[in-house]
mmCIF file of C-alpha atoms in Angstrom:
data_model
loop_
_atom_site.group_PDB
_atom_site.id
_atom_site.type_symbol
_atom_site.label_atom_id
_atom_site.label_comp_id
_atom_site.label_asym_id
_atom_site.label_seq_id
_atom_site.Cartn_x
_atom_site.Cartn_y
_atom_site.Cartn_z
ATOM 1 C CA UNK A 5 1.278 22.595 -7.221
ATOM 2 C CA UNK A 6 -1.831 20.515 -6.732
ATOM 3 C CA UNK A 7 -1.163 16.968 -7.820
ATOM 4 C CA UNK A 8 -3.753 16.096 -9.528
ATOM 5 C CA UNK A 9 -2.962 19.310 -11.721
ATOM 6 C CA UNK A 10 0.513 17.293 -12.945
ATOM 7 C CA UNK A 11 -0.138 14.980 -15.999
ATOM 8 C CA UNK A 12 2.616 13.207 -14.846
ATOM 9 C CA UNK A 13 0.218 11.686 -11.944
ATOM 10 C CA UNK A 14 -3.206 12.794 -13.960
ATOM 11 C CA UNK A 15 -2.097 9.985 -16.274
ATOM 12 C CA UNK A 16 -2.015 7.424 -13.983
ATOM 13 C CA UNK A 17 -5.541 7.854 -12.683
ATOM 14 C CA UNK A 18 -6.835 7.987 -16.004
ATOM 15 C CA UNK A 19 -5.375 4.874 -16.815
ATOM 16 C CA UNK A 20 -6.263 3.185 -14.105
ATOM 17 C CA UNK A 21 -10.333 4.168 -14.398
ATOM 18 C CA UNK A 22 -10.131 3.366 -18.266
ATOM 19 C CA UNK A 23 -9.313 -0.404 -16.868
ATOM 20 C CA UNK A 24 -11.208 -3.296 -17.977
ATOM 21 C CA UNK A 25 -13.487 -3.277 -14.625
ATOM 22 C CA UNK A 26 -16.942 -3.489 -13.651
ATOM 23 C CA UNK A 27 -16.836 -0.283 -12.579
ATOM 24 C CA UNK A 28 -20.522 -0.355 -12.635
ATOM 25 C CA UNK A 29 -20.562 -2.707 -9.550
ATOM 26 C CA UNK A 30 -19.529 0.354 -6.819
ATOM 27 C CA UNK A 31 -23.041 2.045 -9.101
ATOM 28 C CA UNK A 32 -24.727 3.648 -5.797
ATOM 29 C CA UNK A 33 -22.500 1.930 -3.067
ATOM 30 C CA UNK A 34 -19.929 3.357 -0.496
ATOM 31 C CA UNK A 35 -16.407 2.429 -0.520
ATOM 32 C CA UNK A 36 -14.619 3.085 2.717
ATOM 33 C CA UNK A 37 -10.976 3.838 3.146
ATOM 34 C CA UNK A 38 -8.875 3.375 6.142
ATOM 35 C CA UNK A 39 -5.138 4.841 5.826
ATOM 36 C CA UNK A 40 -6.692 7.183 3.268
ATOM 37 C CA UNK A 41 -4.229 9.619 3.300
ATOM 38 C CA UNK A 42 -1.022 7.203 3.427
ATOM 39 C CA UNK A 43 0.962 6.616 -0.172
ATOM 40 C CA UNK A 44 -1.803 3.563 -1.617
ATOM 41 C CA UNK A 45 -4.697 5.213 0.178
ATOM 42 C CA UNK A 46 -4.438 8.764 -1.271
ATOM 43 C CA UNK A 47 -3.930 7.682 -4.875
ATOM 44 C CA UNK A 48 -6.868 5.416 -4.313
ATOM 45 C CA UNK A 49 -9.028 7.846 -3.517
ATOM 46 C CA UNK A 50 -8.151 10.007 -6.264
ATOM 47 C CA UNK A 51 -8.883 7.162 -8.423
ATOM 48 C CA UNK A 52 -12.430 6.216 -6.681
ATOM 49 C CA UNK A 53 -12.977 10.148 -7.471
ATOM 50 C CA UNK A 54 -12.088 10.235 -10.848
ATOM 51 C CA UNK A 55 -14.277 7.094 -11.689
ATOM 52 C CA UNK A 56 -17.321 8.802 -10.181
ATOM 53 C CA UNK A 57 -16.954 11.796 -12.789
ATOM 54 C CA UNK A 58 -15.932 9.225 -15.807
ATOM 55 C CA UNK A 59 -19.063 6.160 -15.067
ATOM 56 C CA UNK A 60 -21.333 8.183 -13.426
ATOM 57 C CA UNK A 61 -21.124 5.700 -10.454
ATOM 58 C CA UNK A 62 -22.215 7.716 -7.465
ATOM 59 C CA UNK A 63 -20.082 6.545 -5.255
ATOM 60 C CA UNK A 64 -19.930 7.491 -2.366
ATOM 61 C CA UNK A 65 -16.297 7.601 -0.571
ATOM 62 C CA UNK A 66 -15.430 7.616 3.086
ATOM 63 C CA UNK A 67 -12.080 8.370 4.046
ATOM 64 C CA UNK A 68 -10.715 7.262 7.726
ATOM 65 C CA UNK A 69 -7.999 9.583 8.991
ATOM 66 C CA UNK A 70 -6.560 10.259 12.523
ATOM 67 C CA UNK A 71 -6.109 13.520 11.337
ATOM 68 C CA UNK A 72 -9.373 15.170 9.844
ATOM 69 C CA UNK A 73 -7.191 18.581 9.436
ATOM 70 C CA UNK A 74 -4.414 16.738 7.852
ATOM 71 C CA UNK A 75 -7.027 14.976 5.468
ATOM 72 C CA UNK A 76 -8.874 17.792 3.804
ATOM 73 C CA UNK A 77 -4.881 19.427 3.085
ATOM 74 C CA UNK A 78 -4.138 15.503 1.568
ATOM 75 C CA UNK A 79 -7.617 15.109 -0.255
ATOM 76 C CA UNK A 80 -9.013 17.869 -1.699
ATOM 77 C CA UNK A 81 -12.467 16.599 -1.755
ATOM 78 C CA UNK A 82 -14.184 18.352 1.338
ATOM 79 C CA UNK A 83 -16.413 20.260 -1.103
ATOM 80 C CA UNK A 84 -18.277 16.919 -3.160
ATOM 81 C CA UNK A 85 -21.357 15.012 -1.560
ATOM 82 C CA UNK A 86 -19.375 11.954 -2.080
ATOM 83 C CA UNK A 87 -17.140 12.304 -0.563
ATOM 84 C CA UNK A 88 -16.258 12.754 3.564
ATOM 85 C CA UNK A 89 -13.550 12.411 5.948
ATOM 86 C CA UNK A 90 -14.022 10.473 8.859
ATOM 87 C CA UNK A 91 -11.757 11.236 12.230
ATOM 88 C CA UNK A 92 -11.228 8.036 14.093
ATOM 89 C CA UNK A 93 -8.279 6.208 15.066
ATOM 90 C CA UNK A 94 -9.443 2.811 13.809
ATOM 91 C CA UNK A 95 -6.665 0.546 16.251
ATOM 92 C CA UNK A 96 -8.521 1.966 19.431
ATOM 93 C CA UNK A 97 -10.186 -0.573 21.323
ATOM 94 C CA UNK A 98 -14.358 -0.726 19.890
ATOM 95 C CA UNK A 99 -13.720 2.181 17.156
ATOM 96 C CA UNK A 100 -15.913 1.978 14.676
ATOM 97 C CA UNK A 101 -16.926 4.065 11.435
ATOM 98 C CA UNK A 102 -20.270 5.890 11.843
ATOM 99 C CA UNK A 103 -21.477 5.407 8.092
ATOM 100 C CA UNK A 104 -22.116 2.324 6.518
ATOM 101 C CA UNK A 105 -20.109 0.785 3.645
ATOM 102 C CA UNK A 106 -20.397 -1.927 1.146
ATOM 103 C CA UNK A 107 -16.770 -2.143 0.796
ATOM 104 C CA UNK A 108 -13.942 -1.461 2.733
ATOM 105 C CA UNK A 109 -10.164 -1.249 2.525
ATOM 106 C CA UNK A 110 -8.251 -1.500 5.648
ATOM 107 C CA UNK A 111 -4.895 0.269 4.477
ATOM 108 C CA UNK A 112 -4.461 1.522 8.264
ATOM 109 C CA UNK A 113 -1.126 0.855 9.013
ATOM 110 C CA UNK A 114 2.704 2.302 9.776
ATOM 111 C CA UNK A 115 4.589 0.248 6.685
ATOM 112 C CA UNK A 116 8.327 1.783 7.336
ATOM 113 C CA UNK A 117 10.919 0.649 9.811
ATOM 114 C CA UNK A 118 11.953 4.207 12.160
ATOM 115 C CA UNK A 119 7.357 3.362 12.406
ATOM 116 C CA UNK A 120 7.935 0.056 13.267
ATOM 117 C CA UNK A 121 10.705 0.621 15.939
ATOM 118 C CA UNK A 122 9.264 3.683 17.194
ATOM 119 C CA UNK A 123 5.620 2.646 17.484
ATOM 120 C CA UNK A 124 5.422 -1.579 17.726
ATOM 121 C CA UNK A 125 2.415 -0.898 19.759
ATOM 122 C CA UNK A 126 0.158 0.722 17.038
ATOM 123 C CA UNK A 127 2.217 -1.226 14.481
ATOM 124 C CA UNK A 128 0.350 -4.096 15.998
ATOM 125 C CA UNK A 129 -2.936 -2.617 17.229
ATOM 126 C CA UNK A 130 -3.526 -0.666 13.711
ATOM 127 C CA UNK A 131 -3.609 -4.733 11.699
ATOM 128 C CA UNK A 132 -5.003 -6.601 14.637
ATOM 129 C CA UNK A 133 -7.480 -4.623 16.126
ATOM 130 C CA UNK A 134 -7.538 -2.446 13.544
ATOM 131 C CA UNK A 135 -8.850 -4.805 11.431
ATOM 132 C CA UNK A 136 -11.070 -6.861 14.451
ATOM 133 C CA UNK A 137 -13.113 -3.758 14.444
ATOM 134 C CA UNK A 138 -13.594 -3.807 10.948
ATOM 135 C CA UNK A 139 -14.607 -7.207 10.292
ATOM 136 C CA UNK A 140 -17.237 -6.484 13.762
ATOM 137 C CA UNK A 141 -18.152 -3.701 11.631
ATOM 138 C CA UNK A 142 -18.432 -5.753 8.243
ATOM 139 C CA UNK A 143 -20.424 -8.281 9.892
ATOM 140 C CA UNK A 144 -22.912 -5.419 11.376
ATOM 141 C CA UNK A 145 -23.337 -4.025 8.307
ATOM 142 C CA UNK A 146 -23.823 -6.380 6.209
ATOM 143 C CA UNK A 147 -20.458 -4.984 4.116
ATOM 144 C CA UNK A 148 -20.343 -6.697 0.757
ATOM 145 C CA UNK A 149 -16.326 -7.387 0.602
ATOM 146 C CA UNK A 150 -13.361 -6.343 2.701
ATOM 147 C CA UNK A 151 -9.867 -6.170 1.405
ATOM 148 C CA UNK A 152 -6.899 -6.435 4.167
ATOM 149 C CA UNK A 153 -3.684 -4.826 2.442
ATOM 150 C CA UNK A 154 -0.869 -7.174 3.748
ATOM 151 C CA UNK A 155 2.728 -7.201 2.997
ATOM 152 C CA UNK A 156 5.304 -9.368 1.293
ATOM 153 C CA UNK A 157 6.373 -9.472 4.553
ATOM 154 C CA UNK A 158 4.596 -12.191 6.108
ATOM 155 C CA UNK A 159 6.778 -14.543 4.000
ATOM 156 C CA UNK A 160 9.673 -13.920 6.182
ATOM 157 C CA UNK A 161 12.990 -15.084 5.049
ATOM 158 C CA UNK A 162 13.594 -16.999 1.964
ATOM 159 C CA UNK A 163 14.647 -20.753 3.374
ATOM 160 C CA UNK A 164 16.806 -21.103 0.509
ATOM 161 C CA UNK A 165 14.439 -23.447 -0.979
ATOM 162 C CA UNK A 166 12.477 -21.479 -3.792
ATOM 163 C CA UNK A 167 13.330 -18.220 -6.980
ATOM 164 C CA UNK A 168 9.946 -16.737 -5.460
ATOM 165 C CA UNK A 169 7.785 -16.582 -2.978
ATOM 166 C CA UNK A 170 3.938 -18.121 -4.030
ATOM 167 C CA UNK A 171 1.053 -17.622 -2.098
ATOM 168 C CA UNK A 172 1.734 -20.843 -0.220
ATOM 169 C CA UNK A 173 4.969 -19.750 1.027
ATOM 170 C CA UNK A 174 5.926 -19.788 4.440
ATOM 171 C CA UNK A 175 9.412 -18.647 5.397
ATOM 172 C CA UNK A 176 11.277 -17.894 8.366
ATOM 173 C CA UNK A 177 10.459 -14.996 11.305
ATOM 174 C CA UNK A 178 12.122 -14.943 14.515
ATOM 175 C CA UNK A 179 9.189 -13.580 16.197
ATOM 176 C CA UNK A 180 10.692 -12.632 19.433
ATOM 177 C CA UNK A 181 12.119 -8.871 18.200
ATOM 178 C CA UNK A 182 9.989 -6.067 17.810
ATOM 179 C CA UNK A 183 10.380 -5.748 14.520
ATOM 180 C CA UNK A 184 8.470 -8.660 14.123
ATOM 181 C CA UNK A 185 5.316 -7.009 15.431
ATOM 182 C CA UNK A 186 4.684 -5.965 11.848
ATOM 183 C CA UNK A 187 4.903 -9.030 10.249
ATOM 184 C CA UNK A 188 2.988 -10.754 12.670
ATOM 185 C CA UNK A 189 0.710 -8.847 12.873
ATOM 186 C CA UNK A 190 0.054 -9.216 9.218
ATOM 187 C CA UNK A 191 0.087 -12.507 9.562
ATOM 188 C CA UNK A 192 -3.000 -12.677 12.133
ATOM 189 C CA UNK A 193 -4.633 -10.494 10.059
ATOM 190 C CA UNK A 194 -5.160 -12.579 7.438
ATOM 191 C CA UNK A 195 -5.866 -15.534 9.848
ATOM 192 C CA UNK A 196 -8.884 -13.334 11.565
ATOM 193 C CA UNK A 197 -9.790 -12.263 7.350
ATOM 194 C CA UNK A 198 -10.469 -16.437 7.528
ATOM 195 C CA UNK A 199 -11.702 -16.818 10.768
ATOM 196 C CA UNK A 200 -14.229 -14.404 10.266
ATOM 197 C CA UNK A 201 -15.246 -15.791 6.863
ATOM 198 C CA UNK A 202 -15.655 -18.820 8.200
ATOM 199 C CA UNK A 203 -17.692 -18.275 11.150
ATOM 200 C CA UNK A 204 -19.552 -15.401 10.083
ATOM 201 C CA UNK A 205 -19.837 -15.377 6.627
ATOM 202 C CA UNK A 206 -17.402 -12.120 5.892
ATOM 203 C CA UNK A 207 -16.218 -11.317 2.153
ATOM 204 C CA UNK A 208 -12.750 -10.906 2.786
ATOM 205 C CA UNK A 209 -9.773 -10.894 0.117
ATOM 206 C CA UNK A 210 -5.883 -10.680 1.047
ATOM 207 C CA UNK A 211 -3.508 -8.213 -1.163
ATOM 208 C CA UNK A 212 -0.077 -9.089 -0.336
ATOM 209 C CA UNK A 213 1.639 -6.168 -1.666
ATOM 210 C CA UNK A 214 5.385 -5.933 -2.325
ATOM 211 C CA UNK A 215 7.788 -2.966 -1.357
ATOM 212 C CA UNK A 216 5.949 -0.151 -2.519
ATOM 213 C CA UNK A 217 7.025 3.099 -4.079
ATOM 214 C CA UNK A 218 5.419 6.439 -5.713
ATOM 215 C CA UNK A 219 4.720 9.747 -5.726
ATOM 216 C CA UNK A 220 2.191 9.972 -2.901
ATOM 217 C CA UNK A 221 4.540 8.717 -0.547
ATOM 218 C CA UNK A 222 5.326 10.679 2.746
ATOM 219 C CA UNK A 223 8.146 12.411 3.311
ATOM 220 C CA UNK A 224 8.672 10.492 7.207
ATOM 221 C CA UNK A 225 8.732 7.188 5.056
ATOM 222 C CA UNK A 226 11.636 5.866 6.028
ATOM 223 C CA UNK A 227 11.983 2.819 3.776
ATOM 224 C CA UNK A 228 15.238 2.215 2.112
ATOM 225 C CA UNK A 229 13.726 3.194 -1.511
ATOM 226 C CA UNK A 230 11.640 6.366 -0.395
ATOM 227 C CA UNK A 231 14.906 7.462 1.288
ATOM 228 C CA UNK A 232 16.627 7.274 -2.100
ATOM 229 C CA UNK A 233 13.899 9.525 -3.277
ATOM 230 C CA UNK A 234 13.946 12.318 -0.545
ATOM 231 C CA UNK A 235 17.874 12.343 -0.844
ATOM 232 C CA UNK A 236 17.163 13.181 -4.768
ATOM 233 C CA UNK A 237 14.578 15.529 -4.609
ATOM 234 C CA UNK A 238 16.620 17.133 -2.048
ATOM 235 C CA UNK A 239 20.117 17.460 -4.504
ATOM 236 C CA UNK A 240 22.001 14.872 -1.604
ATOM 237 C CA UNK A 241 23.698 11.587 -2.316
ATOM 238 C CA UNK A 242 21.544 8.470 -2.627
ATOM 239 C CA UNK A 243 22.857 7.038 1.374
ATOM 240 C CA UNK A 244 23.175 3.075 0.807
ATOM 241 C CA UNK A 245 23.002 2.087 4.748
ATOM 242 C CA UNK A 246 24.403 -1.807 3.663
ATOM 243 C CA UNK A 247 26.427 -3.587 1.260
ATOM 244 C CA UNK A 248 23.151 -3.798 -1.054
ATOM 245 C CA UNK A 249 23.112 -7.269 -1.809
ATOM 246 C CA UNK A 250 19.423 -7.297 -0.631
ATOM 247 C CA UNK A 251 17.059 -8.659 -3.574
ATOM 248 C CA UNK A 252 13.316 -7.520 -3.674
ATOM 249 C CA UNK A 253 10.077 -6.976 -5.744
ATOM 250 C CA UNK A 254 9.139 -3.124 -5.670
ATOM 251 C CA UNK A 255 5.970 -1.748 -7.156
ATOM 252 C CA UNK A 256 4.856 1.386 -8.094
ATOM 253 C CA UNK A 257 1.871 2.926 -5.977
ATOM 254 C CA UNK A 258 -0.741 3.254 -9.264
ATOM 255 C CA UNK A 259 -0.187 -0.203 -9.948
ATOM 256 C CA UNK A 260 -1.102 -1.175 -6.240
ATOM 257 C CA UNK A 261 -4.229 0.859 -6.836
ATOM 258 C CA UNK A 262 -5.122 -0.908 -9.646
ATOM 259 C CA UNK A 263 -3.645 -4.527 -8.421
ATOM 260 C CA UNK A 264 -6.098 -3.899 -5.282
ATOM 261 C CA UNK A 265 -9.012 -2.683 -7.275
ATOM 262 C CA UNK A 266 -8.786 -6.091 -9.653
ATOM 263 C CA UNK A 267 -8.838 -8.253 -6.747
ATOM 264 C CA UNK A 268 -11.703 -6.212 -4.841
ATOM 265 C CA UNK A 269 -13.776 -6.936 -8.449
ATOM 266 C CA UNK A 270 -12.263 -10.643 -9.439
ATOM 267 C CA UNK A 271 -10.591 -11.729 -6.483
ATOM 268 C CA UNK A 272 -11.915 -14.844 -5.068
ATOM 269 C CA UNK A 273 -13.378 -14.291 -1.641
ATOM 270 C CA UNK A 274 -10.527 -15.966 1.160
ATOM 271 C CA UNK A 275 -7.522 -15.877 -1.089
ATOM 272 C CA UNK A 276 -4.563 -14.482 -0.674
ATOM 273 C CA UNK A 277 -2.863 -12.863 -3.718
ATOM 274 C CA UNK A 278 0.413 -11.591 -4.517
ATOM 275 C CA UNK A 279 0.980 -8.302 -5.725
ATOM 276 C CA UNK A 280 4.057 -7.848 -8.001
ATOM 277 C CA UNK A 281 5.982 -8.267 -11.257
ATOM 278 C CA UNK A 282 9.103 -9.700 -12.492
ATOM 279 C CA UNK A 283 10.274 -6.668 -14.169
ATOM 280 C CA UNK A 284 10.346 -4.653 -10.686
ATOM 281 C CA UNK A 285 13.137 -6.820 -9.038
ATOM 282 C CA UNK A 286 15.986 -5.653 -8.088
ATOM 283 C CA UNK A 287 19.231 -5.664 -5.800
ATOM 284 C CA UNK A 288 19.298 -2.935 -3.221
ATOM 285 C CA UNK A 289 22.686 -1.545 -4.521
ATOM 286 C CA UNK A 290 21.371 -1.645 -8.117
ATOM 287 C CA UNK A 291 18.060 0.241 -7.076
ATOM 288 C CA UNK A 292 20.322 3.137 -5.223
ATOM 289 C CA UNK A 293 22.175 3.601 -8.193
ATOM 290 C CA UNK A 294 19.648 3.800 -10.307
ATOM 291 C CA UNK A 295 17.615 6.526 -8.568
ATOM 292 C CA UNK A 296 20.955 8.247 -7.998
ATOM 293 C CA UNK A 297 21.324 8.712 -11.881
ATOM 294 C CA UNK A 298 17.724 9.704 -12.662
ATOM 295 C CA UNK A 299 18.315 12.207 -9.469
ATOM 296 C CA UNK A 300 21.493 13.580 -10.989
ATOM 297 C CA UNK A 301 23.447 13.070 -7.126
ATOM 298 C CA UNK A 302 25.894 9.778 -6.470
ATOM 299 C CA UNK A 303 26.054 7.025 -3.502
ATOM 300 C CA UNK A 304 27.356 7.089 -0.519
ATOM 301 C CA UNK A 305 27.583 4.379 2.437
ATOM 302 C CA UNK A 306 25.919 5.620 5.849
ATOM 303 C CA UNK A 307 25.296 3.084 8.486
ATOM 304 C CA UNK A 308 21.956 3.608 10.255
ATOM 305 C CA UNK A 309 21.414 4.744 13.693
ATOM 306 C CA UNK A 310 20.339 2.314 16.372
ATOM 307 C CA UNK A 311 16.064 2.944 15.635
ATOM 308 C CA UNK A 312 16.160 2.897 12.060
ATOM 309 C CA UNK A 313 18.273 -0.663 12.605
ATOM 310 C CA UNK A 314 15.560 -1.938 15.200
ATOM 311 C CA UNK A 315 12.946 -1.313 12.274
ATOM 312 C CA UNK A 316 15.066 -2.821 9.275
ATOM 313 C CA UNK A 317 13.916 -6.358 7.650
ATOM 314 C CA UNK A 318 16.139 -9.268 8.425
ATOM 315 C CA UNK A 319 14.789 -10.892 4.602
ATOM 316 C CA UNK A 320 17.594 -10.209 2.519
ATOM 317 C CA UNK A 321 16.328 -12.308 -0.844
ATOM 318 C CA UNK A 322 12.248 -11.619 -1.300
ATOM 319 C CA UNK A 323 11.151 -12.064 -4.405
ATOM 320 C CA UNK A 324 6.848 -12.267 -5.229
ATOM 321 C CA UNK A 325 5.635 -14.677 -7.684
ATOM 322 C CA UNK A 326 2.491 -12.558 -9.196
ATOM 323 C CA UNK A 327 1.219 -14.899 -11.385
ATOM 324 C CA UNK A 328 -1.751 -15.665 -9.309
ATOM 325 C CA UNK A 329 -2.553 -11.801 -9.742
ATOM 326 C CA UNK A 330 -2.262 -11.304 -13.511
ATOM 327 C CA UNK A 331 -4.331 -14.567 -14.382
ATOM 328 C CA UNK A 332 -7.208 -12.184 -13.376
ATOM 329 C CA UNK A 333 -6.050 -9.881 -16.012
ATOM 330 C CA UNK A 334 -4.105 -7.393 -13.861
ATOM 331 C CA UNK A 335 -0.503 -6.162 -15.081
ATOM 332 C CA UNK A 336 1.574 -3.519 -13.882
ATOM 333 C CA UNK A 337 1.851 -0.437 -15.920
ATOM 334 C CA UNK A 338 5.410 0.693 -14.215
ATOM 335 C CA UNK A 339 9.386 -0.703 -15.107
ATOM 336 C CA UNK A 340 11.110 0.619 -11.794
ATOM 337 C CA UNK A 341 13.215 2.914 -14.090
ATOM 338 C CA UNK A 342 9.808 4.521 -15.603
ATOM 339 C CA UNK A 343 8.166 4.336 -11.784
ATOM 340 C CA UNK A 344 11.372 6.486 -10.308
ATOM 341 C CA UNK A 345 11.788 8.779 -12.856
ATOM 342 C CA UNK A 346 7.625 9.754 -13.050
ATOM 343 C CA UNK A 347 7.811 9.630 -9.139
ATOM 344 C CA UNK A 348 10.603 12.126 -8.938
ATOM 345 C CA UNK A 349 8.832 14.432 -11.659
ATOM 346 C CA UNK A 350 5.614 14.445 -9.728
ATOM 347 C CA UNK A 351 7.686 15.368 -6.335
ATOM 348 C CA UNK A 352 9.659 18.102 -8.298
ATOM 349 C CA UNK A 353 6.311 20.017 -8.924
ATOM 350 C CA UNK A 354 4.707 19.382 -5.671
ATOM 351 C CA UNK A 355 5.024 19.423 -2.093
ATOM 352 C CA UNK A 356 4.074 16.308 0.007
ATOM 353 C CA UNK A 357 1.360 16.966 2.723
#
């Protein structure tokens, strides 16, 4: 079934364009989406949809894909004038969109570790110049605001020195392993989001996203949490692949969406905010188990193979302080419990494209 025929995802959308926003801002402007048919990017663009039927905005969305085919199956928008799908692989060396846009959000890139062990060269080249070619692009355009989605990984390892990482964390990364291409690379991205603000006057604002969940996700998403979801859907054990003593901030998909539309609107241009909540933390072991009873299946140990361990996170206690985020008036709609169990319904009725 068509997702956006469940009410169990409908919902979400409709919550998110009933938000508090100044919706009216994007009135006659073009939003432009790279990673636009990942887990974040797809729901966003349902959302950007939606809110052109509900405020009349005429909005016009532009949705960057390596895969046009692959696109129109993910967004089934081909038919509106306002929406399009781009083909471009935006890491390439000098790619660049061929329609202007006010604002952009660079979601372009792999974000699970069998992608970062497998692929550390577009892992890199999809956040560094990736994102280069944007902000050239911003700057050419005369965008209004860019937002660079970046990860609670640049925070690296807790020092054993703080509860939670704030925005003026900076933790440990042994940078010489290639799974360290990812959160390096996330790391220069935000230093080229100031670089280019300060020399040439870009609108840029950082979204530092925690682990991320929902059900939009892809079925190669290899992340420890999306694996406990396939291994549901599927009727298999929940595989734990370590002791589980690992503690992090999750976050449902729809309230990224709507985390990353509040600071596109509110965010103050060259910060960096957090986007989490207390109520999502968990350990590792606790999170297995608790998708393996809303999946009806048990947990089992598995160790991983030799890629998936190249790609894994060496963090093992990564908790987000979001306060910076809600004093703009954002708040998560999700519990993890609530997030897993709508996430599995939505997955029951459809298939993942």
């Amino acid at each position: 079934m068509n997702r956006l025929r469940i009410p169990a995802y409908t919902r979400d959308i409709e919550r998110i364009v009933a938000s508090d926003l100044p919706w009216a801002d994007l009135a006659n402007t073009s939003v432009l989406i790279t990673g636009a048919t990942g887990m974040i990017g797809t729901l966003l663009v349902d959302v950007l949809m939606r809110a052109n039927e509900l405020h009349g905005l005429h909005c016009r969305v532009i949705a960057i894909s390596r895969d046009a085919s692959r696109a129109q199956k993910r967004l089934p928008y081909h038919d509106d004038r306002l929406f399009s799908i781009e083909e471009l692989e935006i890491g390439s060396f000098g790619a660049r969109p061929s329609e202007r846009a006010d604002f952009i959000f660079h979601l372009a890139s792999p974000t699970h570790p069998r992608a970062y062990a497998s692929n550390p060269i577009g892992t890199i080249q999809a956040n560094v110049i990736g994102l280069q070619n944007l902000l050239d692009y911003a700057a050419a355009e005369n965008s209004r605001r860019i937002l660079f989605a970046s990860s609670v990984e640049i925070y690296g390892e807790n020092r054993g020195d703080t509860e939670r990482f704030d925005e003026g964390y900076c933790g440990y990364i042994d940078c010489n392993t290639v799974r360290a291409g990812y959160t390096e690379a996330k790391r220069l991205g935000e230093a080229m989001c100031q670089a280019y603000r300060a020399q040439l006057g870009i609108d840029a604002v950082i979204a530092r996203i925690a682990r991320a969940y929902g059900p939009t996700l892809l079925p190669s998403d290899s992340k420890a949490l999306s694996q406990f979801i396939h291994n549901a859907l599927a009727g298999r054990d929940v595989t734990l692949k370590s002791t589980g003593m690992q503690r992090f901030s999750y976050l449902h998909a729809s309230d990224v969406v709507s985390g990353i539309l509040y600071l596109l609107f509110k965010g103050s241009s060259g910060e960096a905010y957090n986007l989490a909540d207390e109520a999502n933390d968990t350990k590792l072991i606790d999170l297995a188990h608790m998708v393996a009873e809303i999946g009806g299946v048990s947990v089992v140990l598995d160790l991983p193979d030799a890629v998936e361990q190249a790609g894994y996170s060496k963090a093992t206690y990564a908790l987000m302080d979001g306060t910076k985020t809600r004093n703009l008036g954002w708040g998560a709609a999700y519990t993890l419990p609530a997030g897993i169990k709508q996430t599995l319904e939505v997955l029951r009725e459809t298939s993942i494209l």
